[in-house]
């Protein structure tokens, strides 16, 4: 058999290149759904507990101790952060360069952002009433999350990530102005449900 008979046509070569490119993207790109689903459930459970604890008018719907609500929120957020770390671990590859440096700096931005948030919240906690203390911690943490989501969307040109971060920022601002109960409700429903929707949108975008 001649070598010419074994050679692929231009159409077959192009199809093979596209298939290999799609396989490489799938292998090097982490699945966004676990990340967004984990954070969505964390906000739904944590802020949902605060909403039941505070009520819209300040009257609790369920007598949940404030410490229990705080433990649920930050405990579920810690689990979500663990899931996110495992998801980002999928990005390990032989690829080196500017993209890897951006990812590393973005990871450090989360650490320093939350470190600063804790310092600010601890400084002003003794000066506020209990209801305002929970609002301070919740609003500051969501502000850091919103800004970093928008920054990540801008760095990697992921429009759903940027839009989701901007939506979080708006909900966080409106909820903070409205009061503790409203903030918890908006974060539980808007941030929690929105996170799940954003993850599904990114999954659909990646498949395309």
Coordinates of C-alpha atoms in Angstrom, one line a residue:
X1 CA 0.0 0.0 0.0
X2 CA 1.4 3.4 -0.9
X3 CA 2.0 6.0 1.7
X4 CA -0.3 8.3 -0.2
X5 CA -3.2 5.9 0.3
X6 CA -2.6 6.1 4.1
X7 CA -2.4 9.9 4.3
X8 CA -5.4 11.7 5.7
X9 CA -7.4 14.2 3.7
X10 CA -7.3 17.9 4.8
X11 CA -10.8 17.6 6.3
X12 CA -9.8 14.5 8.3
X13 CA -6.6 16.3 9.5
X14 CA -8.6 19.4 10.6
X15 CA -11.1 17.2 12.4
X16 CA -8.3 15.4 14.2
X17 CA -6.8 18.7 15.3
X18 CA -10.1 19.9 16.6
X19 CA -10.7 16.6 18.5
X20 CA -7.2 16.7 20.1
X21 CA -7.7 20.4 21.0
X22 CA -11.0 19.7 22.7
X23 CA -9.5 16.8 24.6
X24 CA -6.6 19.0 25.8
X25 CA -9.0 21.8 27.0
X26 CA -11.2 19.2 28.8
X27 CA -8.1 17.7 30.5
X28 CA -6.6 21.0 31.6
X29 CA -9.8 22.9 32.6
X30 CA -11.3 22.0 36.0
X31 CA -15.0 21.3 36.3
X32 CA -16.6 24.5 37.6
X33 CA -19.8 22.8 38.9
X34 CA -18.3 21.4 42.2
X35 CA -16.9 24.8 43.1
X36 CA -20.1 26.8 42.4
X37 CA -22.3 24.1 43.9
X38 CA -20.3 23.9 47.1
X39 CA -20.4 27.7 47.6
X40 CA -24.1 27.8 46.7
X41 CA -24.9 25.2 49.3
X42 CA -22.7 26.9 51.9
X43 CA -24.4 30.2 51.5
X44 CA -27.8 28.6 51.4
X45 CA -27.3 26.8 54.6
X46 CA -25.2 29.4 56.4
X47 CA -27.2 32.5 55.5
X48 CA -30.4 30.5 55.7
X49 CA -29.7 29.8 59.4
X50 CA -29.0 33.5 60.0
X51 CA -32.3 34.4 58.3
X52 CA -34.2 32.1 60.5
X53 CA -32.3 33.4 63.5
X54 CA -32.9 37.1 62.7
X55 CA -36.2 37.3 60.7
X56 CA -37.0 40.2 58.5
X57 CA -38.2 42.5 61.3
X58 CA -35.7 41.3 63.9
X59 CA -38.0 38.7 65.4
X60 CA -36.5 35.2 65.1
X61 CA -38.5 32.6 63.1
X62 CA -36.5 29.8 64.7
X63 CA -34.6 30.2 68.0
X64 CA -31.2 29.4 66.7
X65 CA -28.3 30.6 68.9
X66 CA -26.2 33.2 67.2
X67 CA -23.1 31.1 67.8
X68 CA -24.7 28.1 66.1
X69 CA -25.6 30.2 63.1
X70 CA -22.1 31.6 62.8
X71 CA -20.6 28.1 63.1
X72 CA -22.9 26.9 60.3
X73 CA -22.0 29.8 58.0
X74 CA -18.2 29.7 58.4
X75 CA -18.1 25.9 58.8
X76 CA -20.0 25.4 55.5
X77 CA -17.8 28.1 53.9
X78 CA -14.7 26.3 55.0
X79 CA -15.9 23.1 53.4
X80 CA -16.7 25.0 50.2
X81 CA -13.1 26.5 50.3
X82 CA -11.8 22.9 50.6
X83 CA -13.8 21.8 47.6
X84 CA -12.5 24.9 45.7
X85 CA -9.0 24.0 46.5
X86 CA -9.4 20.5 45.3
X87 CA -11.0 21.8 42.1
X88 CA -8.1 24.2 41.5
X89 CA -5.7 21.3 42.0
X90 CA -7.0 19.9 38.7
X91 CA -5.2 22.8 37.0
X92 CA -1.8 21.2 37.6
X93 CA -0.1 20.5 34.2
X94 CA 3.2 20.8 32.5
X95 CA 2.1 24.2 31.2
X96 CA 4.2 27.0 32.7
X97 CA 4.2 30.8 32.1
X98 CA 2.0 33.8 32.6
X99 CA -1.2 31.8 33.0
X100 CA 0.3 29.9 36.0
X101 CA 1.6 33.1 37.6
X102 CA -1.9 34.7 37.3
X103 CA -3.4 31.7 39.0
X104 CA -0.9 31.8 41.8
X105 CA -1.4 35.5 42.4
X106 CA -5.2 35.1 42.3
X107 CA -5.0 32.4 44.9
X108 CA -2.9 34.7 47.2
X109 CA -5.5 37.4 46.6
X110 CA -8.2 35.3 48.3
X111 CA -5.9 34.7 51.3
X112 CA -4.9 38.3 51.8
X113 CA -8.5 39.6 51.1
X114 CA -10.0 37.4 53.9
X115 CA -7.1 38.1 56.2
X116 CA -7.8 41.8 55.9
X117 CA -11.5 41.2 56.4
X118 CA -10.9 39.3 59.6
X119 CA -8.7 42.1 61.0
X120 CA -11.3 44.8 60.2
X121 CA -14.2 42.8 61.6
X122 CA -12.3 41.9 64.8
X123 CA -11.4 45.6 65.3
X124 CA -15.0 46.9 65.1
X125 CA -16.9 43.9 66.6
X126 CA -16.7 45.2 70.2
X127 CA -18.2 48.5 69.2
X128 CA -21.4 47.1 67.6
X129 CA -24.7 45.5 68.7
X130 CA -24.9 41.7 68.2
X131 CA -27.2 42.0 65.2
X132 CA -24.9 44.5 63.6
X133 CA -21.8 42.3 64.3
X134 CA -23.2 39.5 62.3
X135 CA -24.1 41.9 59.5
X136 CA -20.5 43.3 59.6
X137 CA -18.9 39.9 59.2
X138 CA -21.3 38.7 56.6
X139 CA -21.2 41.8 54.4
X140 CA -17.4 42.1 54.6
X141 CA -16.9 38.5 53.6
X142 CA -19.3 38.7 50.7
X143 CA -17.7 42.0 49.6
X144 CA -14.3 40.2 49.3
X145 CA -15.9 37.3 47.5
X146 CA -17.7 39.6 45.0
X147 CA -14.6 41.6 44.2
X148 CA -12.5 38.5 43.7
X149 CA -15.1 36.9 41.5
X150 CA -15.1 40.0 39.3
X151 CA -11.3 40.1 39.2
X152 CA -11.2 36.4 38.2
X153 CA -13.7 36.9 35.4
X154 CA -11.6 39.8 34.1
X155 CA -8.3 37.9 34.3
X156 CA -9.5 34.8 32.5
X157 CA -12.2 36.6 30.4
X158 CA -15.0 34.4 31.8
X159 CA -18.1 36.6 31.5
X160 CA -20.4 34.5 33.7
X161 CA -17.9 34.7 36.6
X162 CA -17.7 38.5 36.3
X163 CA -21.4 38.9 36.0
X164 CA -22.0 36.6 39.0
X165 CA -19.5 38.7 41.1
X166 CA -21.2 41.9 40.1
X167 CA -24.5 40.4 41.1
X168 CA -23.1 39.4 44.4
X169 CA -21.8 43.0 45.0
X170 CA -25.2 44.5 44.2
X171 CA -27.1 42.0 46.5
X172 CA -24.6 42.5 49.2
X173 CA -24.9 46.3 49.1
X174 CA -28.7 46.2 49.0
X175 CA -28.9 43.7 51.8
X176 CA -26.5 45.6 54.0
X177 CA -28.6 48.8 53.6
X178 CA -31.8 46.9 54.3
X179 CA -30.7 45.2 57.5
X180 CA -29.4 41.9 58.9
X181 CA -32.5 39.8 58.0
X182 CA -32.8 41.1 54.5
X183 CA -29.1 40.6 53.9
X184 CA -29.3 37.0 55.1
X185 CA -32.3 36.3 52.8
X186 CA -30.7 37.8 49.8
X187 CA -27.4 36.0 50.3
X188 CA -29.2 32.6 50.9
X189 CA -31.5 32.8 47.9
X190 CA -29.6 35.2 45.5
X191 CA -26.0 34.2 46.2
X192 CA -26.7 30.5 47.0
X193 CA -29.1 29.9 44.1
X194 CA -27.1 32.2 41.8
X195 CA -23.9 30.2 42.5
X196 CA -25.6 27.0 41.3
X197 CA -26.9 28.7 38.2
X198 CA -23.5 30.2 37.4
X199 CA -21.8 26.8 37.7
X200 CA -24.3 25.2 35.3
X201 CA -23.7 28.1 32.8
X202 CA -20.0 27.6 32.9
X203 CA -20.4 23.8 32.4
X204 CA -22.5 24.5 29.3
X205 CA -20.0 27.0 28.0
X206 CA -17.1 24.6 28.5
X207 CA -19.0 21.8 26.6
X208 CA -19.5 24.2 23.7

